[in-house]
């Protein structure tokens, strides 16, 4: 069973998948920073400084708090602001990934469009071809008897 697990764990696809997950986790931190530090301030300026994470609808009459944490302590609330923030984050991440995949596909197409590299003929073959051509010319000049 240990041998079977070792074959499974060290299979090429598993290593690629693990690498992808690790890079994805690092990319997640980068994207979260892009969203929270770059895009959300712009969204806040566009919306007049509205903080979506604190938006909620009170479902009970006893909820009088103005912030989400206090409202949750007082009773049931529909916290749509966090959902809205996560939706915006998702759309931004999806768009960034779309741009990355599009760029990768463009690079791949450019690589495929390149003509194949012509390998240089080895020197000994080049000399043999020259000798052959010289012998053919010499044979043509020699009169036949």
mmCIF file with all atom_site columns, C-alpha atoms in Angstrom:
data_model
loop_
_atom_site.group_PDB
_atom_site.id
_atom_site.type_symbol
_atom_site.label_atom_id
_atom_site.label_alt_id
_atom_site.label_comp_id
_atom_site.label_asym_id
_atom_site.label_entity_id
_atom_site.label_seq_id
_atom_site.pdbx_PDB_ins_code
_atom_site.Cartn_x
_atom_site.Cartn_y
_atom_site.Cartn_z
_atom_site.occupancy
_atom_site.B_iso_or_equiv
_atom_site.pdbx_formal_charge
_atom_site.auth_seq_id
_atom_site.auth_comp_id
_atom_site.auth_asym_id
_atom_site.auth_atom_id
_atom_site.pdbx_PDB_model_num
ATOM 1   C CA . UNK A 1 1   ? 0.000   0.000  0.000   1.00 0.00 ? 1   UNK A CA 1
ATOM 2   C CA . UNK A 1 2   ? 2.916   2.361  0.741   1.00 0.00 ? 2   UNK A CA 1
ATOM 3   C CA . UNK A 1 3   ? 4.393   1.671  -2.698  1.00 0.00 ? 3   UNK A CA 1
ATOM 4   C CA . UNK A 1 4   ? 1.040   2.398  -4.340  1.00 0.00 ? 4   UNK A CA 1
ATOM 5   C CA . UNK A 1 5   ? 0.733   5.680  -2.412  1.00 0.00 ? 5   UNK A CA 1
ATOM 6   C CA . UNK A 1 6   ? 4.279   6.653  -3.404  1.00 0.00 ? 6   UNK A CA 1
ATOM 7   C CA . UNK A 1 7   ? 3.476   6.052  -7.089  1.00 0.00 ? 7   UNK A CA 1
ATOM 8   C CA . UNK A 1 8   ? 0.298   8.118  -6.736  1.00 0.00 ? 8   UNK A CA 1
ATOM 9   C CA . UNK A 1 9   ? 1.951   10.993 -4.865  1.00 0.00 ? 9   UNK A CA 1
ATOM 10  C CA . UNK A 1 10  ? 4.948   11.262 -7.161  1.00 0.00 ? 10  UNK A CA 1
ATOM 11  C CA . UNK A 1 11  ? 3.065   10.967 -10.413 1.00 0.00 ? 11  UNK A CA 1
ATOM 12  C CA . UNK A 1 12  ? 3.858   13.913 -12.705 1.00 0.00 ? 12  UNK A CA 1
ATOM 13  C CA . UNK A 1 13  ? 0.313   15.233 -12.748 1.00 0.00 ? 13  UNK A CA 1
ATOM 14  C CA . UNK A 1 14  ? 0.132   15.286 -8.950  1.00 0.00 ? 14  UNK A CA 1
ATOM 15  C CA . UNK A 1 15  ? 3.319   17.320 -8.688  1.00 0.00 ? 15  UNK A CA 1
ATOM 16  C CA . UNK A 1 16  ? 1.986   19.753 -11.309 1.00 0.00 ? 16  UNK A CA 1
ATOM 17  C CA . UNK A 1 17  ? -1.300  20.007 -9.418  1.00 0.00 ? 17  UNK A CA 1
ATOM 18  C CA . UNK A 1 18  ? 0.477   20.641 -6.108  1.00 0.00 ? 18  UNK A CA 1
ATOM 19  C CA . UNK A 1 19  ? 2.618   23.314 -7.747  1.00 0.00 ? 19  UNK A CA 1
ATOM 20  C CA . UNK A 1 20  ? -0.505  24.925 -9.179  1.00 0.00 ? 20  UNK A CA 1
ATOM 21  C CA . UNK A 1 21  ? -2.214  24.956 -5.795  1.00 0.00 ? 21  UNK A CA 1
ATOM 22  C CA . UNK A 1 22  ? 0.802   26.556 -4.105  1.00 0.00 ? 22  UNK A CA 1
ATOM 23  C CA . UNK A 1 23  ? 1.096   29.199 -6.826  1.00 0.00 ? 23  UNK A CA 1
ATOM 24  C CA . UNK A 1 24  ? -2.668  29.714 -6.633  1.00 0.00 ? 24  UNK A CA 1
ATOM 25  C CA . UNK A 1 25  ? -2.463  30.346 -2.895  1.00 0.00 ? 25  UNK A CA 1
ATOM 26  C CA . UNK A 1 26  ? 0.276   32.914 -3.424  1.00 0.00 ? 26  UNK A CA 1
ATOM 27  C CA . UNK A 1 27  ? -1.694  34.422 -6.304  1.00 0.00 ? 27  UNK A CA 1
ATOM 28  C CA . UNK A 1 28  ? -4.746  34.611 -4.032  1.00 0.00 ? 28  UNK A CA 1
ATOM 29  C CA . UNK A 1 29  ? -2.891  36.881 -1.608  1.00 0.00 ? 29  UNK A CA 1
ATOM 30  C CA . UNK A 1 30  ? -1.769  39.061 -4.492  1.00 0.00 ? 30  UNK A CA 1
ATOM 31  C CA . UNK A 1 31  ? -5.273  39.297 -5.911  1.00 0.00 ? 31  UNK A CA 1
ATOM 32  C CA . UNK A 1 32  ? -6.755  40.074 -2.490  1.00 0.00 ? 32  UNK A CA 1
ATOM 33  C CA . UNK A 1 33  ? -4.269  42.907 -2.148  1.00 0.00 ? 33  UNK A CA 1
ATOM 34  C CA . UNK A 1 34  ? -5.109  44.207 -5.628  1.00 0.00 ? 34  UNK A CA 1
ATOM 35  C CA . UNK A 1 35  ? -8.799  44.110 -4.826  1.00 0.00 ? 35  UNK A CA 1
ATOM 36  C CA . UNK A 1 36  ? -8.667  45.632 -1.331  1.00 0.00 ? 36  UNK A CA 1
ATOM 37  C CA . UNK A 1 37  ? -5.816  48.087 -1.869  1.00 0.00 ? 37  UNK A CA 1
ATOM 38  C CA . UNK A 1 38  ? -6.299  49.199 -5.468  1.00 0.00 ? 38  UNK A CA 1
ATOM 39  C CA . UNK A 1 39  ? -9.797  48.530 -6.775  1.00 0.00 ? 39  UNK A CA 1
ATOM 40  C CA . UNK A 1 40  ? -12.046 48.894 -3.733  1.00 0.00 ? 40  UNK A CA 1
ATOM 41  C CA . UNK A 1 41  ? -10.827 52.445 -2.945  1.00 0.00 ? 41  UNK A CA 1
ATOM 42  C CA . UNK A 1 42  ? -11.734 53.376 -6.538  1.00 0.00 ? 42  UNK A CA 1
ATOM 43  C CA . UNK A 1 43  ? -15.154 51.740 -6.097  1.00 0.00 ? 43  UNK A CA 1
ATOM 44  C CA . UNK A 1 44  ? -15.555 53.650 -2.812  1.00 0.00 ? 44  UNK A CA 1
ATOM 45  C CA . UNK A 1 45  ? -14.783 56.944 -4.578  1.00 0.00 ? 45  UNK A CA 1
ATOM 46  C CA . UNK A 1 46  ? -17.262 56.126 -7.361  1.00 0.00 ? 46  UNK A CA 1
ATOM 47  C CA . UNK A 1 47  ? -19.992 55.170 -4.878  1.00 0.00 ? 47  UNK A CA 1
ATOM 48  C CA . UNK A 1 48  ? -19.312 58.123 -2.592  1.00 0.00 ? 48  UNK A CA 1
ATOM 49  C CA . UNK A 1 49  ? -17.329 56.277 0.077   1.00 0.00 ? 49  UNK A CA 1
ATOM 50  C CA . UNK A 1 50  ? -19.880 53.540 0.715   1.00 0.00 ? 50  UNK A CA 1
ATOM 51  C CA . UNK A 1 51  ? -18.430 50.630 2.706   1.00 0.00 ? 51  UNK A CA 1
ATOM 52  C CA . UNK A 1 52  ? -20.207 47.568 1.340   1.00 0.00 ? 52  UNK A CA 1
ATOM 53  C CA . UNK A 1 53  ? -18.974 45.213 4.059   1.00 0.00 ? 53  UNK A CA 1
ATOM 54  C CA . UNK A 1 54  ? -21.207 46.903 6.668   1.00 0.00 ? 54  UNK A CA 1
ATOM 55  C CA . UNK A 1 55  ? -24.412 46.903 4.589   1.00 0.00 ? 55  UNK A CA 1
ATOM 56  C CA . UNK A 1 56  ? -27.261 44.822 5.981   1.00 0.00 ? 56  UNK A CA 1
ATOM 57  C CA . UNK A 1 57  ? -31.029 44.631 6.285   1.00 0.00 ? 57  UNK A CA 1
ATOM 58  C CA . UNK A 1 58  ? -32.462 44.012 9.749   1.00 0.00 ? 58  UNK A CA 1
ATOM 59  C CA . UNK A 1 59  ? -34.892 41.096 9.762   1.00 0.00 ? 59  UNK A CA 1
ATOM 60  C CA . UNK A 1 60  ? -36.107 41.691 13.294  1.00 0.00 ? 60  UNK A CA 1
ATOM 61  C CA . UNK A 1 61  ? -37.606 44.758 14.964  1.00 0.00 ? 61  UNK A CA 1
ATOM 62  C CA . UNK A 1 62  ? -35.083 44.603 17.828  1.00 0.00 ? 62  UNK A CA 1
ATOM 63  C CA . UNK A 1 63  ? -32.102 45.377 15.575  1.00 0.00 ? 63  UNK A CA 1
ATOM 64  C CA . UNK A 1 64  ? -31.128 49.010 16.034  1.00 0.00 ? 64  UNK A CA 1
ATOM 65  C CA . UNK A 1 65  ? -27.334 48.928 15.604  1.00 0.00 ? 65  UNK A CA 1
ATOM 66  C CA . UNK A 1 66  ? -25.731 50.805 12.757  1.00 0.00 ? 66  UNK A CA 1
ATOM 67  C CA . UNK A 1 67  ? -22.825 48.413 12.248  1.00 0.00 ? 67  UNK A CA 1
ATOM 68  C CA . UNK A 1 68  ? -23.048 44.783 11.138  1.00 0.00 ? 68  UNK A CA 1
ATOM 69  C CA . UNK A 1 69  ? -21.288 43.258 14.148  1.00 0.00 ? 69  UNK A CA 1
ATOM 70  C CA . UNK A 1 70  ? -23.622 45.028 16.587  1.00 0.00 ? 70  UNK A CA 1
ATOM 71  C CA . UNK A 1 71  ? -26.689 44.194 14.491  1.00 0.00 ? 71  UNK A CA 1
ATOM 72  C CA . UNK A 1 72  ? -25.782 40.487 14.444  1.00 0.00 ? 72  UNK A CA 1
ATOM 73  C CA . UNK A 1 73  ? -25.645 40.501 18.239  1.00 0.00 ? 73  UNK A CA 1
ATOM 74  C CA . UNK A 1 74  ? -29.116 42.085 18.429  1.00 0.00 ? 74  UNK A CA 1
ATOM 75  C CA . UNK A 1 75  ? -30.894 39.746 16.038  1.00 0.00 ? 75  UNK A CA 1
ATOM 76  C CA . UNK A 1 76  ? -31.161 38.272 12.570  1.00 0.00 ? 76  UNK A CA 1
ATOM 77  C CA . UNK A 1 77  ? -29.809 40.364 9.707   1.00 0.00 ? 77  UNK A CA 1
ATOM 78  C CA . UNK A 1 78  ? -29.432 39.903 5.978   1.00 0.00 ? 78  UNK A CA 1
ATOM 79  C CA . UNK A 1 79  ? -25.785 40.911 5.428   1.00 0.00 ? 79  UNK A CA 1
ATOM 80  C CA . UNK A 1 80  ? -25.811 41.631 1.688   1.00 0.00 ? 80  UNK A CA 1
ATOM 81  C CA . UNK A 1 81  ? -22.777 43.928 1.806   1.00 0.00 ? 81  UNK A CA 1
ATOM 82  C CA . UNK A 1 82  ? -20.246 41.152 2.324   1.00 0.00 ? 82  UNK A CA 1
ATOM 83  C CA . UNK A 1 83  ? -21.846 39.188 -0.504  1.00 0.00 ? 83  UNK A CA 1
ATOM 84  C CA . UNK A 1 84  ? -21.623 42.253 -2.740  1.00 0.00 ? 84  UNK A CA 1
ATOM 85  C CA . UNK A 1 85  ? -17.943 42.750 -1.833  1.00 0.00 ? 85  UNK A CA 1
ATOM 86  C CA . UNK A 1 86  ? -17.158 39.101 -2.549  1.00 0.00 ? 86  UNK A CA 1
ATOM 87  C CA . UNK A 1 87  ? -19.024 39.308 -5.862  1.00 0.00 ? 87  UNK A CA 1
ATOM 88  C CA . UNK A 1 88  ? -16.968 42.332 -6.884  1.00 0.00 ? 88  UNK A CA 1
ATOM 89  C CA . UNK A 1 89  ? -13.799 40.489 -5.789  1.00 0.00 ? 89  UNK A CA 1
ATOM 90  C CA . UNK A 1 90  ? -14.805 37.469 -7.864  1.00 0.00 ? 90  UNK A CA 1
ATOM 91  C CA . UNK A 1 91  ? -15.463 39.563 -10.954 1.00 0.00 ? 91  UNK A CA 1
ATOM 92  C CA . UNK A 1 92  ? -12.112 41.309 -10.599 1.00 0.00 ? 92  UNK A CA 1
ATOM 93  C CA . UNK A 1 93  ? -10.267 38.003 -10.081 1.00 0.00 ? 93  UNK A CA 1
ATOM 94  C CA . UNK A 1 94  ? -12.077 36.418 -13.039 1.00 0.00 ? 94  UNK A CA 1
ATOM 95  C CA . UNK A 1 95  ? -11.194 39.397 -15.236 1.00 0.00 ? 95  UNK A CA 1
ATOM 96  C CA . UNK A 1 96  ? -7.525  39.316 -14.176 1.00 0.00 ? 96  UNK A CA 1
ATOM 97  C CA . UNK A 1 97  ? -7.342  35.572 -14.838 1.00 0.00 ? 97  UNK A CA 1
ATOM 98  C CA . UNK A 1 98  ? -9.010  36.126 -18.223 1.00 0.00 ? 98  UNK A CA 1
ATOM 99  C CA . UNK A 1 99  ? -6.311  38.674 -19.104 1.00 0.00 ? 99  UNK A CA 1
ATOM 100 C CA . UNK A 1 100 ? -3.541  36.311 -17.944 1.00 0.00 ? 100 UNK A CA 1
ATOM 101 C CA . UNK A 1 101 ? -4.921  33.370 -19.949 1.00 0.00 ? 101 UNK A CA 1
ATOM 102 C CA . UNK A 1 102 ? -5.450  35.610 -22.979 1.00 0.00 ? 102 UNK A CA 1
ATOM 103 C CA . UNK A 1 103 ? -1.816  36.795 -22.801 1.00 0.00 ? 103 UNK A CA 1
ATOM 104 C CA . UNK A 1 104 ? -0.573  33.212 -22.393 1.00 0.00 ? 104 UNK A CA 1
ATOM 105 C CA . UNK A 1 105 ? -2.607  32.079 -25.401 1.00 0.00 ? 105 UNK A CA 1
ATOM 106 C CA . UNK A 1 106 ? -1.238  34.967 -27.478 1.00 0.00 ? 106 UNK A CA 1
ATOM 107 C CA . UNK A 1 107 ? 2.331   34.024 -26.545 1.00 0.00 ? 107 UNK A CA 1
ATOM 108 C CA . UNK A 1 108 ? 1.624   30.379 -27.334 1.00 0.00 ? 108 UNK A CA 1
ATOM 109 C CA . UNK A 1 109 ? 0.211   31.271 -30.775 1.00 0.00 ? 109 UNK A CA 1
ATOM 110 C CA . UNK A 1 110 ? 3.267   33.447 -31.501 1.00 0.00 ? 110 UNK A CA 1
ATOM 111 C CA . UNK A 1 111 ? 5.535   30.579 -30.522 1.00 0.00 ? 111 UNK A CA 1
ATOM 112 C CA . UNK A 1 112 ? 3.631   28.161 -32.769 1.00 0.00 ? 112 UNK A CA 1
ATOM 113 C CA . UNK A 1 113 ? 3.719   30.637 -35.680 1.00 0.00 ? 113 UNK A CA 1
ATOM 114 C CA . UNK A 1 114 ? 7.520   30.854 -35.655 1.00 0.00 ? 114 UNK A CA 1
ATOM 115 C CA . UNK A 1 115 ? 9.138   28.910 -38.491 1.00 0.00 ? 115 UNK A CA 1
ATOM 116 C CA . UNK A 1 116 ? 11.033  25.863 -37.335 1.00 0.00 ? 116 UNK A CA 1
ATOM 117 C CA . UNK A 1 117 ? 14.698  26.481 -36.767 1.00 0.00 ? 117 UNK A CA 1
ATOM 118 C CA . UNK A 1 118 ? 16.869  25.029 -39.501 1.00 0.00 ? 118 UNK A CA 1
ATOM 119 C CA . UNK A 1 119 ? 19.703  23.150 -37.931 1.00 0.00 ? 119 UNK A CA 1
ATOM 120 C CA . UNK A 1 120 ? 23.095  23.774 -39.448 1.00 0.00 ? 120 UNK A CA 1
ATOM 121 C CA . UNK A 1 121 ? 24.495  20.924 -41.526 1.00 0.00 ? 121 UNK A CA 1
ATOM 122 C CA . UNK A 1 122 ? 27.550  19.380 -39.855 1.00 0.00 ? 122 UNK A CA 1
ATOM 123 C CA . UNK A 1 123 ? 30.897  20.397 -41.353 1.00 0.00 ? 123 UNK A CA 1
ATOM 124 C CA . UNK A 1 124 ? 31.832  16.914 -42.551 1.00 0.00 ? 124 UNK A CA 1
ATOM 125 C CA . UNK A 1 125 ? 28.550  16.574 -44.472 1.00 0.00 ? 125 UNK A CA 1
ATOM 126 C CA . UNK A 1 126 ? 29.050  20.004 -46.012 1.00 0.00 ? 126 UNK A CA 1
ATOM 127 C CA . UNK A 1 127 ? 32.551  18.989 -47.190 1.00 0.00 ? 127 UNK A CA 1
ATOM 128 C CA . UNK A 1 128 ? 31.238  15.718 -48.626 1.00 0.00 ? 128 UNK A CA 1
ATOM 129 C CA . UNK A 1 129 ? 28.597  17.639 -50.595 1.00 0.00 ? 129 UNK A CA 1
ATOM 130 C CA . UNK A 1 130 ? 31.278  19.982 -51.985 1.00 0.00 ? 130 UNK A CA 1
ATOM 131 C CA . UNK A 1 131 ? 33.448  17.031 -53.016 1.00 0.00 ? 131 UNK A CA 1
ATOM 132 C CA . UNK A 1 132 ? 30.460  15.397 -54.722 1.00 0.00 ? 132 UNK A CA 1
ATOM 133 C CA . UNK A 1 133 ? 29.662  18.603 -56.622 1.00 0.00 ? 133 UNK A CA 1
ATOM 134 C CA . UNK A 1 134 ? 33.322  19.052 -57.693 1.00 0.00 ? 134 UNK A CA 1
ATOM 135 C CA . UNK A 1 135 ? 33.496  15.457 -58.915 1.00 0.00 ? 135 UNK A CA 1
ATOM 136 C CA . UNK A 1 136 ? 30.319  15.946 -60.923 1.00 0.00 ? 136 UNK A CA 1
ATOM 137 C CA . UNK A 1 137 ? 31.783  19.058 -62.578 1.00 0.00 ? 137 UNK A CA 1
ATOM 138 C CA . UNK A 1 138 ? 35.104  17.289 -63.253 1.00 0.00 ? 138 UNK A CA 1
ATOM 139 C CA . UNK A 1 139 ? 33.310  14.336 -64.807 1.00 0.00 ? 139 UNK A CA 1
ATOM 140 C CA . UNK A 1 140 ? 31.401  16.616 -67.169 1.00 0.00 ? 140 UNK A CA 1
ATOM 141 C CA . UNK A 1 141 ? 34.618  18.338 -68.358 1.00 0.00 ? 141 UNK A CA 1
ATOM 142 C CA . UNK A 1 142 ? 36.522  15.157 -68.977 1.00 0.00 ? 142 UNK A CA 1
ATOM 143 C CA . UNK A 1 143 ? 36.171  14.060 -72.658 1.00 0.00 ? 143 UNK A CA 1
ATOM 144 C CA . UNK A 1 144 ? 34.813  10.605 -73.165 1.00 0.00 ? 144 UNK A CA 1
ATOM 145 C CA . UNK A 1 145 ? 36.799  8.206  -75.281 1.00 0.00 ? 145 UNK A CA 1
#
